[in-house]
Amino acid sequence: MSVTLTENAAKHVQNFLTKRGKGVGLRLGVRTSGCSGMAYKLEFADAADDADLKFDSHGVTVLVDPQSLPYIDGMELDYTREGLNEGFKFNNPNVKDACGCGESFKV
């Protein structure tokens, strides 16, 4: 079981944590939301919770709560630029369907 970052995503997270001046890594999870049922949660973590599962990817600690892991196990988080748009891209092998707007998914 694992969740990874691409090298590009890891560099973006490291740069942001440096600018913030604090933080232990990136917290990934899922929540119930949207027309397909689930949406990703993504935030910078200032501390790890006791229950968090920890993965190291390109020098960045990725924290995942145990309830979210079955939905994002094997996921790779990328950071992309396409024209004027840039942001995180979730490459999740567990997704069976996604809504048209791209905000939610179903496993």
CSV table of C-alpha atoms in Angstrom, one decimal:
chain,number,residue,atom,x,y,z
A,1,MET,CA,0.0,0.0,0.0
A,2,SER,CA,1.3,3.4,-0.9
A,3,VAL,CA,0.7,6.9,-2.2
A,4,THR,CA,3.4,8.7,-4.1
A,5,LEU,CA,4.3,12.1,-5.6
A,6,THR,CA,6.0,12.7,-8.9
A,7,GLU,CA,9.3,14.6,-8.7
A,8,ASN,CA,7.6,17.7,-10.0
A,9,ALA,CA,4.8,17.5,-7.3
A,10,ALA,CA,7.4,16.9,-4.6
A,11,LYS,CA,9.4,20.0,-5.6
A,12,HIS,CA,6.2,22.1,-5.6
A,13,VAL,CA,5.3,20.9,-2.1
A,14,GLN,CA,8.8,21.4,-0.7
A,15,ASN,CA,8.9,25.0,-2.1
A,16,PHE,CA,5.6,25.8,-0.6
A,17,LEU,CA,6.5,24.3,2.8
A,18,THR,CA,9.8,26.4,2.7
A,19,LYS,CA,7.8,29.6,2.0
A,20,ARG,CA,5.4,28.8,4.8
A,21,GLY,CA,8.2,28.3,7.2
A,22,LYS,CA,6.6,25.3,8.8
A,23,GLY,CA,5.0,22.0,8.1
A,24,VAL,CA,5.8,18.3,8.1
A,25,GLY,CA,4.4,17.3,4.8
A,26,LEU,CA,1.3,16.9,2.7
A,27,ARG,CA,-2.0,15.4,4.0
A,28,LEU,CA,-4.1,13.5,1.4
A,29,GLY,CA,-7.5,12.0,1.9
A,30,VAL,CA,-11.1,11.7,0.6
A,31,ARG,CA,-14.4,13.0,1.8
A,32,THR,CA,-18.0,12.3,0.7
A,33,SER,CA,-19.0,15.0,-1.8
A,34,GLY,CA,-20.1,15.8,-5.4
A,35,CYS,CA,-22.3,13.9,-7.8
A,36,SER,CA,-20.0,10.9,-8.0
A,37,GLY,CA,-19.7,10.4,-4.3
A,38,MET,CA,-16.2,11.2,-3.2
A,39,ALA,CA,-13.7,14.1,-3.5
A,40,TYR,CA,-10.1,14.5,-2.6
A,41,LYS,CA,-8.8,16.4,0.4
A,42,LEU,CA,-5.4,18.0,0.1
A,43,GLU,CA,-3.7,20.2,2.6
A,44,PHE,CA,-0.3,21.0,4.1
A,45,ALA,CA,0.2,19.3,7.5
A,46,ASP,CA,1.8,21.0,10.4
A,47,ALA,CA,1.8,17.8,12.5
A,48,ALA,CA,1.1,14.1,12.0
A,49,ASP,CA,-1.8,12.4,13.8
A,50,ASP,CA,-1.1,9.2,15.7
A,51,ALA,CA,-3.3,7.2,13.3
A,52,ASP,CA,-1.8,8.7,10.1
A,53,LEU,CA,-0.1,6.4,7.7
A,54,LYS,CA,3.2,7.9,6.5
A,55,PHE,CA,4.8,7.6,3.0
A,56,ASP,CA,8.0,9.2,1.9
A,57,SER,CA,8.1,10.3,-1.8
A,58,HIS,CA,11.0,12.2,-3.2
A,59,GLY,CA,11.8,13.6,0.2
A,60,VAL,CA,8.3,14.7,1.1
A,61,THR,CA,6.2,13.0,3.8
A,62,VAL,CA,2.7,12.1,2.6
A,63,LEU,CA,0.2,11.6,5.5
A,64,VAL,CA,-3.0,9.5,4.8
A,65,ASP,CA,-5.7,8.7,7.3
A,66,PRO,CA,-6.5,4.9,7.5
A,67,GLN,CA,-10.1,5.4,6.3
A,68,SER,CA,-9.0,7.1,3.1
A,69,LEU,CA,-6.2,4.7,2.1
A,70,PRO,CA,-8.4,2.0,0.4
A,71,TYR,CA,-9.7,4.7,-2.0
A,72,ILE,CA,-6.3,6.2,-2.9
A,73,ASP,CA,-4.0,3.3,-2.5
A,74,GLY,CA,-1.6,3.3,-5.5
A,75,MET,CA,-2.4,6.9,-6.4
A,76,GLU,CA,0.3,9.2,-7.8
A,77,LEU,CA,0.0,12.9,-7.3
A,78,ASP,CA,1.4,15.0,-10.0
A,79,TYR,CA,1.8,18.8,-10.4
A,80,THR,CA,1.2,19.9,-14.0
A,81,ARG,CA,1.1,23.1,-16.1
A,82,GLU,CA,-1.0,23.1,-19.2
A,83,GLY,CA,-1.0,26.5,-20.9
A,84,LEU,CA,-2.1,29.0,-18.3
A,85,ASN,CA,-3.5,26.4,-15.9
A,86,GLU,CA,-1.5,24.7,-13.3
A,87,GLY,CA,-2.3,22.4,-10.3
A,88,PHE,CA,-2.3,19.0,-8.8
A,89,LYS,CA,-3.4,16.0,-10.9
A,90,PHE,CA,-4.6,12.9,-9.1
A,91,ASN,CA,-3.6,9.7,-11.0
A,92,ASN,CA,-5.7,7.2,-9.0
A,93,PRO,CA,-5.9,3.6,-10.4
A,94,ASN,CA,-9.0,2.9,-8.2
A,95,VAL,CA,-11.3,5.4,-9.9
A,96,LYS,CA,-14.1,3.7,-11.8
A,97,ASP,CA,-16.0,6.8,-12.8
A,98,ALA,CA,-15.8,10.6,-12.4
A,99,CYS,CA,-18.3,13.4,-12.8
A,100,GLY,CA,-18.2,15.6,-15.8
A,101,CYS,CA,-16.8,18.6,-13.9
A,102,GLY,CA,-13.9,16.6,-12.5
A,103,GLU,CA,-14.7,17.5,-8.9
A,104,SER,CA,-15.7,14.0,-7.6
A,105,PHE,CA,-15.1,10.4,-8.3
A,106,LYS,CA,-16.4,6.9,-7.6
A,107,VAL,CA,-14.5,3.7,-6.8
